[in-house]
XYZ file of C-alpha atoms in Angstrom:
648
model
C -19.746 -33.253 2.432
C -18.184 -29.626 2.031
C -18.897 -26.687 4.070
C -17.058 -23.641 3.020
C -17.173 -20.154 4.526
C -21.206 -20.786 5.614
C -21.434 -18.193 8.180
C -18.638 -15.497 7.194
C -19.625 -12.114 6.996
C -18.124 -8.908 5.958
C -18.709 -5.402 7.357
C -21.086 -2.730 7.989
C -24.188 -3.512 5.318
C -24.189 -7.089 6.473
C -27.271 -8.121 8.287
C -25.697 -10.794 10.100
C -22.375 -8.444 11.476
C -21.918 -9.210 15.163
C -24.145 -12.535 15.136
C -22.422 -14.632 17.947
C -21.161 -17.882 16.970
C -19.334 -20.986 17.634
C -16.227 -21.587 17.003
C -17.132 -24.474 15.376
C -19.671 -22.417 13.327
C -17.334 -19.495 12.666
C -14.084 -18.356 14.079
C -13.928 -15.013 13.102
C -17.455 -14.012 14.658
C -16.827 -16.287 17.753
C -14.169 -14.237 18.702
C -15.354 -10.849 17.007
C -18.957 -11.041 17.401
C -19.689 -9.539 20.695
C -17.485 -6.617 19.589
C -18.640 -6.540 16.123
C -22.370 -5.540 18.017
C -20.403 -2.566 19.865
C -17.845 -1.023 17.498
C -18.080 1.896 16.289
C -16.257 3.600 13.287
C -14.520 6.954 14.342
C -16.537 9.773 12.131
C -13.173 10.617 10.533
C -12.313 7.303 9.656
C -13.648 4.227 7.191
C -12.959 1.249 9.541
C -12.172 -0.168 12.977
C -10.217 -3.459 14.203
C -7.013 -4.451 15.339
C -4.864 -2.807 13.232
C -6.818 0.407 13.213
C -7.212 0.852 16.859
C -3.796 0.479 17.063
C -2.631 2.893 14.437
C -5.697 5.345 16.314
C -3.704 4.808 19.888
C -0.469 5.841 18.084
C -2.016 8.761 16.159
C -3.181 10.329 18.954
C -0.197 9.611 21.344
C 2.426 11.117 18.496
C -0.204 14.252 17.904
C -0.283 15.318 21.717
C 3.751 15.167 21.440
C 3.391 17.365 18.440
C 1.335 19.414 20.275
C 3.798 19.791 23.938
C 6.556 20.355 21.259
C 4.660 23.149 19.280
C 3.713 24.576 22.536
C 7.497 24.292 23.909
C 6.326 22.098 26.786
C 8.547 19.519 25.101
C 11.474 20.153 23.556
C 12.426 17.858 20.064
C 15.445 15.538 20.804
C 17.205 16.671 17.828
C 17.490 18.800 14.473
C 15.550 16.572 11.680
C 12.328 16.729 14.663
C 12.635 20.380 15.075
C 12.388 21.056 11.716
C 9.127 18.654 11.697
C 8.117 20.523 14.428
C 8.458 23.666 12.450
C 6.469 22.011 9.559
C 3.588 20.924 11.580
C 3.088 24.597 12.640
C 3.387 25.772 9.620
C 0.146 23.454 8.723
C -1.244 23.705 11.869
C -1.686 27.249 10.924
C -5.301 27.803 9.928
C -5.850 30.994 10.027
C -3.003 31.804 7.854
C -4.469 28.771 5.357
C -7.954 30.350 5.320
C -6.564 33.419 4.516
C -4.829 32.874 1.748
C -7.336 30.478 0.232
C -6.129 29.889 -3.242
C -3.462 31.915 -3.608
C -0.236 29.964 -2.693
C -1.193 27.807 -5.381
C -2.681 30.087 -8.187
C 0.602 30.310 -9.779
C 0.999 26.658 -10.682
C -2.478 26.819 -12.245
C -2.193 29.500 -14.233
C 1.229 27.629 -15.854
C -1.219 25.114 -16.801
C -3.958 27.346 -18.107
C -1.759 29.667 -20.036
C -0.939 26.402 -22.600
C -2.764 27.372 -25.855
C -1.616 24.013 -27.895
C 0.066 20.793 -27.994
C 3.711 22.075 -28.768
C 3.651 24.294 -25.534
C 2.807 21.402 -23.311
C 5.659 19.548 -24.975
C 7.940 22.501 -24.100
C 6.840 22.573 -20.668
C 7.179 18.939 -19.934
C 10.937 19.059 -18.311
C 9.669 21.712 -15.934
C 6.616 19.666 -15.111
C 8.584 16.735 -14.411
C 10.692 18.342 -12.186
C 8.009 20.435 -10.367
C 5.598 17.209 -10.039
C 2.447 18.586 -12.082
C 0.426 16.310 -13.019
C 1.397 14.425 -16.334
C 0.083 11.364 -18.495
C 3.011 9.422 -17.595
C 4.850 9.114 -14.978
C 9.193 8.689 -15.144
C 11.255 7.727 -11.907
C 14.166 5.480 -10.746
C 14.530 2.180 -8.503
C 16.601 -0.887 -8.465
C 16.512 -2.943 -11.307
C 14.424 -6.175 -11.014
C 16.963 -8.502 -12.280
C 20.304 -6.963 -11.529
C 19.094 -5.154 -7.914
C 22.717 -3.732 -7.099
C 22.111 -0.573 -9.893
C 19.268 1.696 -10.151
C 17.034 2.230 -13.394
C 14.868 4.358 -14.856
C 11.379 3.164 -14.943
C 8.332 4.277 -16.858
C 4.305 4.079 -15.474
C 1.055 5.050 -16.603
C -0.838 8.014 -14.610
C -3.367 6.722 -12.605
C -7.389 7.207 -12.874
C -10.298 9.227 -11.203
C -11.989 5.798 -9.913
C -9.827 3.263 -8.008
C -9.749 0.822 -10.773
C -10.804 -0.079 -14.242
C -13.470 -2.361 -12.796
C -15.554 0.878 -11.694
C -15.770 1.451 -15.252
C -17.630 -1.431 -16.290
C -21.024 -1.553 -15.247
C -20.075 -0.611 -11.508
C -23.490 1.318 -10.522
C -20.926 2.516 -7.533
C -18.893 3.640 -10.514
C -21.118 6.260 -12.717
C -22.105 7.708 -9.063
C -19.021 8.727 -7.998
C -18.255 10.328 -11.180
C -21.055 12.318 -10.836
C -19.739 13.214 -7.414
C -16.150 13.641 -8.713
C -17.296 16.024 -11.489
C -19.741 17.716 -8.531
C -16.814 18.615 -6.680
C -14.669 19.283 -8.962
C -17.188 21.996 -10.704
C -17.395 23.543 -6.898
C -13.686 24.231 -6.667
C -12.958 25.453 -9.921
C -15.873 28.503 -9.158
C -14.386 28.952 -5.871
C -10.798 30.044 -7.411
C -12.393 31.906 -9.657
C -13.896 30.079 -12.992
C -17.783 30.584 -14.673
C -20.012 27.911 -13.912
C -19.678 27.467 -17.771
C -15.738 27.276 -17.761
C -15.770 25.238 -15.085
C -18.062 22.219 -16.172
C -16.122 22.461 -19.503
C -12.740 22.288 -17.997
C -14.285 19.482 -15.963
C -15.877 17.533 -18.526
C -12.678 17.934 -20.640
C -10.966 16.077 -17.652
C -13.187 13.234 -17.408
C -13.108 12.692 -21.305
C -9.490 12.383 -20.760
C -10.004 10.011 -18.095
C -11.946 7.676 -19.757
C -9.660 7.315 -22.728
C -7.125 5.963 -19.806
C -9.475 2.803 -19.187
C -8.717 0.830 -21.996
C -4.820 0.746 -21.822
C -3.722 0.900 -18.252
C -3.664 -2.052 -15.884
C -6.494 -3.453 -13.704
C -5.526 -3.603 -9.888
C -5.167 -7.494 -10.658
C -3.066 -7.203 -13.778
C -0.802 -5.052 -11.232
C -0.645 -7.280 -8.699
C 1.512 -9.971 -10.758
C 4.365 -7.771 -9.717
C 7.089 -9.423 -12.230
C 4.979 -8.311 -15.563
C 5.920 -4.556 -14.350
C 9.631 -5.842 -15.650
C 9.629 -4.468 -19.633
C 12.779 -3.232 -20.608
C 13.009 -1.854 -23.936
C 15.606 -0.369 -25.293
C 15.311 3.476 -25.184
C 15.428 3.917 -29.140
C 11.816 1.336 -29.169
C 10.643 3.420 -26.396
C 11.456 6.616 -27.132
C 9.673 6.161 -30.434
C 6.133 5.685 -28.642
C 6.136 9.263 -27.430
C 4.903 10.414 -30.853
C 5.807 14.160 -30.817
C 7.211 13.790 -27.126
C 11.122 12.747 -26.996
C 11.132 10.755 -24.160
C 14.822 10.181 -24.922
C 15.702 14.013 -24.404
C 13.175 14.111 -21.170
C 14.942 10.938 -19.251
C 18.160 11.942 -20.429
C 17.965 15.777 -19.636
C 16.340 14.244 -15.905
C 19.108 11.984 -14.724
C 21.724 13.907 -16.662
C 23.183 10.866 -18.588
C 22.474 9.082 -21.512
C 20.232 6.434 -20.646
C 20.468 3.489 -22.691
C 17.568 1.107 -21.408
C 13.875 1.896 -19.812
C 11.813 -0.336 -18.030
C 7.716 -0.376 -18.796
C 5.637 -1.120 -15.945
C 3.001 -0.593 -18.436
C 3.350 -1.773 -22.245
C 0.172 -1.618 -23.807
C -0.233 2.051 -22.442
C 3.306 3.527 -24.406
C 1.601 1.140 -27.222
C -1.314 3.411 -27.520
C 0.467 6.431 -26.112
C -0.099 8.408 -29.025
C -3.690 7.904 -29.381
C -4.325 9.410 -26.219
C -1.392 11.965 -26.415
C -1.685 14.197 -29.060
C -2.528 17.394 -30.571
C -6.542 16.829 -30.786
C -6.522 15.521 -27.503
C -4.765 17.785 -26.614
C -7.595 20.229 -24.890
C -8.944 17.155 -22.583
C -4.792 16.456 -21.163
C -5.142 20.161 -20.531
C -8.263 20.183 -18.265
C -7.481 16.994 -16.617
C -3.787 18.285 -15.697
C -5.986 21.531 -14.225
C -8.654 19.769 -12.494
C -5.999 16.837 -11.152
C -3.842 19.942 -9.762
C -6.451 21.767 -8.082
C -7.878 18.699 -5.885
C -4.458 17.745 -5.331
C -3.205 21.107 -3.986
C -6.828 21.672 -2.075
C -5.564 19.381 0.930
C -2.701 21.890 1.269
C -5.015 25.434 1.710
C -7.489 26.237 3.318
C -10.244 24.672 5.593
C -13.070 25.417 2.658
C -11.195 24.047 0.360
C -9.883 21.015 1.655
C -13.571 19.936 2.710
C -14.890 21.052 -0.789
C -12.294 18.614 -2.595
C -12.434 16.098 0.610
C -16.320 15.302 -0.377
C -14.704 13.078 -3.246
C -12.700 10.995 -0.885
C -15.443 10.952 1.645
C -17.552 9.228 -1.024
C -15.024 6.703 -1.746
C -14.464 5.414 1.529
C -17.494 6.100 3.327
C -15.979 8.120 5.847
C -18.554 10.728 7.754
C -16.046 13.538 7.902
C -12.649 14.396 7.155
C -9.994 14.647 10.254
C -10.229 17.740 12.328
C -7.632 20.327 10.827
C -5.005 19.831 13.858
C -5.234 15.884 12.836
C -4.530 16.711 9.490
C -1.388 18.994 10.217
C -0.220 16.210 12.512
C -0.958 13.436 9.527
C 0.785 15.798 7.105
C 4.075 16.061 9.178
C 3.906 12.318 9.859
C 3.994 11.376 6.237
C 6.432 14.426 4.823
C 8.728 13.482 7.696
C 7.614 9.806 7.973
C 11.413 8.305 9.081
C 11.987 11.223 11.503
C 9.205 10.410 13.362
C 9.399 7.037 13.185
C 12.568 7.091 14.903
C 11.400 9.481 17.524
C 8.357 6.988 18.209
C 10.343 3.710 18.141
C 13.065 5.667 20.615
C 10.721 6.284 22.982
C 8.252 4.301 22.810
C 9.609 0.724 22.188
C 11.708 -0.995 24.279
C 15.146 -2.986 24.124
C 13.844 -6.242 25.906
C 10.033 -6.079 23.038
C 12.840 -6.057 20.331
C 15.245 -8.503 21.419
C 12.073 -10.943 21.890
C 10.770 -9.845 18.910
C 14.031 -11.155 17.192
C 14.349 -14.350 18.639
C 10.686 -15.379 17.417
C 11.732 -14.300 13.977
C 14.704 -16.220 13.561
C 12.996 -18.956 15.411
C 10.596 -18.961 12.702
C 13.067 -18.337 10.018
C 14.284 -21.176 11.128
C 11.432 -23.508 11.311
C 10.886 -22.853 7.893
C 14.295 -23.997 7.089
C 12.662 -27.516 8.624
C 9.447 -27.607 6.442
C 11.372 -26.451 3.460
C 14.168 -29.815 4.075
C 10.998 -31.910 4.704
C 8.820 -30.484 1.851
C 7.684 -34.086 -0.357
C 7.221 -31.692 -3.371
C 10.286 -30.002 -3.785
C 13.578 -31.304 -4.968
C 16.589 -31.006 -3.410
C 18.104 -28.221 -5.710
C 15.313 -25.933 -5.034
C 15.158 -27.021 -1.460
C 18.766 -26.072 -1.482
C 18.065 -22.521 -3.274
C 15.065 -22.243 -0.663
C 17.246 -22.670 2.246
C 20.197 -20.167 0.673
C 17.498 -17.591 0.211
C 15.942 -17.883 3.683
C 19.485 -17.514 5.212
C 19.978 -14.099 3.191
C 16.661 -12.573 4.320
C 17.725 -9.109 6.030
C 15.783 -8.148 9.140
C 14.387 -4.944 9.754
C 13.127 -4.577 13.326
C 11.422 -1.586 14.934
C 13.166 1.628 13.211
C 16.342 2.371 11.446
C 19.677 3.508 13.157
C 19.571 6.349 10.727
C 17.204 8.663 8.603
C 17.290 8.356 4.853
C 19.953 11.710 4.287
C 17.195 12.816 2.368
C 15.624 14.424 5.252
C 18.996 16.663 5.811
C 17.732 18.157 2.860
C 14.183 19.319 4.023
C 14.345 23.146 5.253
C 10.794 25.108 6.211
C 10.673 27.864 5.799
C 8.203 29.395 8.434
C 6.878 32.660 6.445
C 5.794 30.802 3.445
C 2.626 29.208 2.931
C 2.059 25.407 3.695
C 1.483 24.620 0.011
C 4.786 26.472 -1.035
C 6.758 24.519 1.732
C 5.378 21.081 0.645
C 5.977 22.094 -3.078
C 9.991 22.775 -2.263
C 10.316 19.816 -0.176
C 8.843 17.450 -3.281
C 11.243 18.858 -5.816
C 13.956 17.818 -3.528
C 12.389 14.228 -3.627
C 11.759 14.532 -7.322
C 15.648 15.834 -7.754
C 17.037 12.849 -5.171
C 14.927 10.315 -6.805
C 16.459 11.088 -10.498
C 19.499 11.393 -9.053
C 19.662 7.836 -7.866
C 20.133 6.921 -11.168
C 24.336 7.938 -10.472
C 24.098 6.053 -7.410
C 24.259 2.551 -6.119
C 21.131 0.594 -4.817
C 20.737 1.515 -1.021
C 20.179 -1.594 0.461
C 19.634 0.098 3.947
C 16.664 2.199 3.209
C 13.419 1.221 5.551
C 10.261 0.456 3.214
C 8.060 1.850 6.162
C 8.402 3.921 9.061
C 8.415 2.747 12.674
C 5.445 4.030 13.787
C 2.970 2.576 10.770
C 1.050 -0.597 12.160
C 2.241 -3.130 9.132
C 4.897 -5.246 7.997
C 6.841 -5.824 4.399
C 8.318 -8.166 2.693
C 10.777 -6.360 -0.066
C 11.078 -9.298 -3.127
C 13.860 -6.452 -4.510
C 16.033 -6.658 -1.406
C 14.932 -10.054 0.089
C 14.190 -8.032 3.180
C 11.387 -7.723 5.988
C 10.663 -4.919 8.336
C 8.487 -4.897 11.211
C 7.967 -1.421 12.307
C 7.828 -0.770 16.076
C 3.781 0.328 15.942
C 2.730 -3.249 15.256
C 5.223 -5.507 18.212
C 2.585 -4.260 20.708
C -0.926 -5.645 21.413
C -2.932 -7.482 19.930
C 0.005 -8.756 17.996
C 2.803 -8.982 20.636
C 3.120 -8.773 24.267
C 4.996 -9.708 27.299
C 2.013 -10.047 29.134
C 0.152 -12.500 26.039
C 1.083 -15.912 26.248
C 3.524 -17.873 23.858
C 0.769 -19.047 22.086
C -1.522 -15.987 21.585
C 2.103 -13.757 20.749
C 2.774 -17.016 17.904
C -1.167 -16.335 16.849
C -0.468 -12.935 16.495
C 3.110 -11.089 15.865
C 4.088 -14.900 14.675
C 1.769 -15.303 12.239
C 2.929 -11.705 11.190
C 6.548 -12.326 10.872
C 5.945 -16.234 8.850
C 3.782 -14.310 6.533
C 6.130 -11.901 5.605
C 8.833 -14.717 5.334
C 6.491 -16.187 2.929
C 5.955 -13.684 0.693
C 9.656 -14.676 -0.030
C 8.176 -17.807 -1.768
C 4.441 -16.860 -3.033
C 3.598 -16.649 -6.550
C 5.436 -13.124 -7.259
C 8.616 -13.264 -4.491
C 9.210 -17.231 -5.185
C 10.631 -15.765 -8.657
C 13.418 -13.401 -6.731
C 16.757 -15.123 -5.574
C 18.523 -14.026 -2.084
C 19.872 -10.981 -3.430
C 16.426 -9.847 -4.438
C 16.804 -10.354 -8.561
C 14.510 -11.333 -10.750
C 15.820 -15.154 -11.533
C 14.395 -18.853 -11.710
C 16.040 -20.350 -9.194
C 13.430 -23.384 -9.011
C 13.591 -26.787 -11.437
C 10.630 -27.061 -14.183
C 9.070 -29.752 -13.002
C 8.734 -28.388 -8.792
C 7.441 -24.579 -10.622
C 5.055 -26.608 -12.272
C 3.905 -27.916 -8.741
C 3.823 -24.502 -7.015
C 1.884 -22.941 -9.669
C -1.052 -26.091 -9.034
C -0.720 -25.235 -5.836
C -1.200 -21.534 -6.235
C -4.174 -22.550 -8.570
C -5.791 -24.233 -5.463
C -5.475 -21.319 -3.744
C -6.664 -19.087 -6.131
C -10.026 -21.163 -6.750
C -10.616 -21.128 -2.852
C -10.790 -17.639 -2.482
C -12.381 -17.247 -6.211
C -15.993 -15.842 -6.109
C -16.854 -16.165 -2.270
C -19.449 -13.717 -2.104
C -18.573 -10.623 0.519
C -20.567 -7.206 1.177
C -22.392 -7.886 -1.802
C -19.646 -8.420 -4.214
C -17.368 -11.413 -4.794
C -13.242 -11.833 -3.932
C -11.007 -11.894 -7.382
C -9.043 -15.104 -6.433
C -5.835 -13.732 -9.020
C -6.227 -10.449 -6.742
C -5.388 -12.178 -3.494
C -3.738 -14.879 -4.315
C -0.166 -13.662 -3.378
C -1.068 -12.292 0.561
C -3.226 -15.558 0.851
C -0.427 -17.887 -0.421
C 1.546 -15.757 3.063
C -1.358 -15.938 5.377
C -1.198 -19.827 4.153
C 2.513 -20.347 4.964
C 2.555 -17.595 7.853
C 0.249 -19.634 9.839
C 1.163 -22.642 9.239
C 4.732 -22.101 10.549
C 3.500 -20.178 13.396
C 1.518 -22.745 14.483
C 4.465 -25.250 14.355
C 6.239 -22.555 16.278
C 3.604 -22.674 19.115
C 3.468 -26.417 18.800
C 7.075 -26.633 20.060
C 6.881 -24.580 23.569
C 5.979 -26.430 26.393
C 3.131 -24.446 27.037
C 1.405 -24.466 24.209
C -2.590 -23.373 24.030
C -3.579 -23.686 20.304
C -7.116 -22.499 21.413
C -5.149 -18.595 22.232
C -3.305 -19.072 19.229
C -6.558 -19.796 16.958
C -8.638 -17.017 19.077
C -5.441 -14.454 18.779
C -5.246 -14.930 14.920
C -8.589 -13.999 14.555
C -8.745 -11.444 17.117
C -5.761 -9.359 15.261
C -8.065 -9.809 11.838
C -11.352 -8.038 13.928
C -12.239 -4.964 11.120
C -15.275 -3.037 10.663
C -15.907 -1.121 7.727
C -17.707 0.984 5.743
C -19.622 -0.572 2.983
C -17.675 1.875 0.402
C -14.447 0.655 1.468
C -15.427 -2.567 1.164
C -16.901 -3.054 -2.134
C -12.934 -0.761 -2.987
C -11.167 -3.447 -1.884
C -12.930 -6.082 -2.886
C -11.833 -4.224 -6.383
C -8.080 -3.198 -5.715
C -6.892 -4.460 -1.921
C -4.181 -7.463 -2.993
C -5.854 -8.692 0.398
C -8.778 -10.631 1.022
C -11.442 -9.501 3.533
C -10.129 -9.944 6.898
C -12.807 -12.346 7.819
C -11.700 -14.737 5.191
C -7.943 -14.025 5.978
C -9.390 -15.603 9.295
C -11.473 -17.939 8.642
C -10.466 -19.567 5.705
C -6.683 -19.894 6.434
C -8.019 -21.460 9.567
C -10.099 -23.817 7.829
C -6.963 -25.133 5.717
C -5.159 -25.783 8.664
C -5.794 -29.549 10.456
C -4.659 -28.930 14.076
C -7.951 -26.189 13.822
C -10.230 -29.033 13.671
C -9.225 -31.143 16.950
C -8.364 -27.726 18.700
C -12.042 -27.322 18.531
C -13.476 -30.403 17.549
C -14.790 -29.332 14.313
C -17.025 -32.338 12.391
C -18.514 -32.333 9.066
C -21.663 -31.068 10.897
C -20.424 -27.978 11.328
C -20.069 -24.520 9.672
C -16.189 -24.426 9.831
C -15.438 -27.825 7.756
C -13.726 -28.275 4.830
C -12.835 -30.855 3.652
C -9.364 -32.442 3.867
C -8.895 -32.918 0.332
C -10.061 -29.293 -0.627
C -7.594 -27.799 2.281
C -4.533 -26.013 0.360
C -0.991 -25.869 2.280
C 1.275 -24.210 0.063
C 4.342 -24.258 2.709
């Protein structure tokens, strides 16, 4: 008899959210349900839970900070945080904002307006580029998949109005926030100063162009098989997709060299570039690039406008209210200067002996999976050995960087200019640093997130992980937890990001992060099964009223798989082991409430299944869960042993 996922349930729109269970019945709401009844979503926000009250604690502890040093009650402890400091009160500044309503950013729109055909766009292109307008394509550099050592220049598609082509198909959700979308969008065009008639043209132009998208970029699952983004062509085959556009010239012109190869993340859209860019199409491009540059520069003005273009947003994740202004000048600073004050948190705010622990349970567990790779019974001993190689090159990245990308040396603010015209300087210099990579050697140093964001990475390009300071604190980590609960939590963490090393996108990476088959035919054939099995578990359970994409999730569930499976041989070996905390922790740190918008978005684009499945079902595929808590085929947490998938 099978009993799969009986009494899971998802978020807010769920009748049964906060039911108490058993933990026979149901980990997740044995442990969750009694808060599940209680929680409540901040207005400004779309969900609760472990890793949201966490990032909340942080977010308000780094804002009052912000705050003493605007005041001068603190002073910054050195120049890169001053100059933060000097940007947060430059968008702190309300008054000044809500003064100058559109203005700061009129000049950028009338650029666009001012195009009367498809030859001046082309002729504008180079500036665009380099000014970051909005564009139907989108050109940057980053290591090269499959010789990571040099950097490349890589080509995308732009991305669309809904958050994936699934909203386009039938979504009800879908046609409803386009209405919205073209609501809003209608509303800030009049308040800068078009006719209601110009306006719902320009507007309707835009969404013509954004349907014509649909066909030819990628689906959020497409995306998420991370090695199809590797196309190189060479830049003659290219260049000749650009119809009237000479991509050639443009890359060329942008790295100052003569770039020989490109690499498509996106194929079939430079296939069918020229059927959406053109000369007759060209009046839609023009009145998407307006209305795309107007909600994008909104967040950067005033009050009125940033809650005219914030209604969008609001609809997509369900959130009751955008963040107070102060929260969003706070935000702003902590993404512009995201490094800088990720140093300054993990400085003062994490400690020597949390890291040093920290470390040991990593390599611990780095080195436990050394153990289940040797005693794998699938794998053969050459790709055991190539396992083992690539597990000994993983680089560790714990709590926050030594030093700030130089990047931010770069980054002046200039206090008497407007927010918008501060933000604009500071993304050409990105723009410029980013195309100038392409002279420069693949920085193998650089920190994929700051240490202040609640998360954790796994880099398949560098064969690195990083574990940010924010998230080696409770629920995940403590001193005061015991082994077993830190093993359920931080542990789990840390073997899941290990894993991504070998799920169905990393496995293809060797140690030095390059695209390469490192594995014999006959053991790929294996892991692919066995990423099949775990594809088909997750593959239509039905969740806030929609149903998980198994090819979606497979890659984070094929970690959560492995992660907890060597954390729980991790726990197994101290003395004092408790595998009832480390069951209870693992589904304590997955405890989320959410809107029901952002849930049925996820369930569409998130590369991660619904926490309550992440804790449930991974639990369910492990055995030790079933004598921890004596789990029979009577009850609502059995599977059965032969449909249980263990990957590593």
């Amino acid at each position: 008899m099978q009993h799969r996922n009986a009494k899971i349930v998802g978020g807010t729109g769920d009748t049964t959210q906060g039911a108490i269970a058993s933990y026979q019945d149901n980990l997740y709401l044995a442990v969750n349900g009694k808060w599940l009844k209680t929680a409540q979503i901040p207005a400004d926000k779309s969900r609760t839970g472990g890793f949201s009250d966490l990032a909340l604690e942080i977010e308000e502890q780094l804002m009052q900070d912000f705050a003493d040093f605007a005041t001068g009650k603190k002073e910054p402890n050195n120049e890169l945080m001053s100059v933060a400091v000097r940007f947060y009160q430059v968008a702190a500044n309300f008054e000044r904002r809500n003064q100058d309503g559109f203005a700061p950013a009129t000049t950028g729109y009338t650029e666009i307006k001012q195009l009367t055909n498809f030859a001046d766009f082309i002729q504008q292109i180079p500036q665009w580029l380099q000014k970051g307008y909005p564009l139907p394509f989108g050109i940057g550099v980053d290591a090269d998949m499959k010789d990571t050592s040099k950097n490349v220049v890589y080509a995308a598609a732009p991305g669309l109005i809904l958050p994936d082509t699934s909203y386009y198909q039938d979504n009800p959700s879908g046609e409803q926030l386009l209405q919205i979308y073209q609501q809003v969008a209608v509303q800030l065009l009049k308040k800068i100063g078009e006719s209601q008639e110009q306006a719902q043209q320009i507007v309707h132009g835009a969404l013509a162009f954004d349907r014509s998208l649909v066909d030819y970029v990628k689906s959020a699952e497409e995306q998420a098989d991370y090695v199809k983004m590797y196309n190189p062509q060479p830049m003659a085959d290219f260049a000749s997709q650009g119809g009237q556009i000479d991509f050639a010239k443009l890359i060329n012109q942008a790295v100052d060299d003569q770039v020989e190869q490109v690499i498509v993340t996106e194929p079939r859209y430079y296939q069918n570039f020229t059927k959406i860019v053109n000369a007759e199409t060209f009046a839609n491009l023009k009145d998407w690039s307006l209305v795309q540059y107007v909600y994008s520069a909104s967040s950067l003005l005033s009050q009125q406008l940033r809650e005219l273009a914030g209604q969008y947003s609001l609809a997509l994740n369900g959130s009751q209210e955008l963040s107070a202004p102060i929260k969003q000048a706070y935000n702003l600073t902590s993404s512009t200067f995201s490094e800088v004050v990720g140093k300054y948190y993990g400085e003062k705010y994490f400690g020597a002996k949390a890291k040093s622990d920290v470390e040991q349970m990593i390599h611990k567990m780095i080195s436990i999976y050394q153990q289940r790779i040797n005693s794998n019974t699938w794998l053969s001993t050459a790709t055991k050995q190539k396992a083992i190689v690539k597990l000994d090159k993983m680089v560790l990245k714990i709590g926050y960087p030594d030093q700030v990308n130089p990047i931010y040396q770069k980054f002046t603010v200039d206090s008497d200019q407007s927010l918008f015209s501060n933000v604009q300087a500071i993304n050409q210099i990105i723009i410029a640093d980013n195309f100038a990579k392409y002279h420069r050697p693949v920085d193998r140093d650089e920190w994929a997130m700051p240490g202040h964001l609640v998360n954790a990475c796994y880099d398949p390009s560098r064969n690195d992980i990083t574990f940010p300071a924010a998230i080696l604190q409770a629920p995940f980590y403590s001193l005061e937890q015991s082994a077993s609960a830190n093993y359920g939590g931080i542990g789990a963490v840390i073997a899941h990001e290990i894993s991504h090393g070998f799920d169905n996108n990393g496995a293809q990476f060797d140690e030095f992060g390059n695209m390469n088959n490192w594995w014999t035919d006959e053991d790929y054939a294996t892991f692919k099964e066995l990423t099949q099995a775990m594809i088909d578990e997750f593959e239509g359970v039905e969740f806030a009223g929609g149903k998980v994409n198994g090819k979606l999730v497979v890659s984070e569930n094929v970690a959560d798989a492995g992660g907890l499976s060597c954390a729980l041989e991790a726990a197994k070996s101290e003395a004092d082991v408790d595998l009832k905390e480390f069951f209870i922790n693992w589904a304590r740190i997955w405890r989320t409430k959410s809107t029901q918008q952002l849930m049925e978005m996820f369930l569409s684009i998130d590369v991660h299944a619904p926490s309550p499945l992440r804790a449930n079902v991974q639990a369910q595929n492990m055995d030790d869960f079933y004598t921890t808590f004596n789990i029979t085929e009577k009850d609502g947490m059995w599977l059965d042993p032969d449909k249980r998938v263990n990957i590593w």
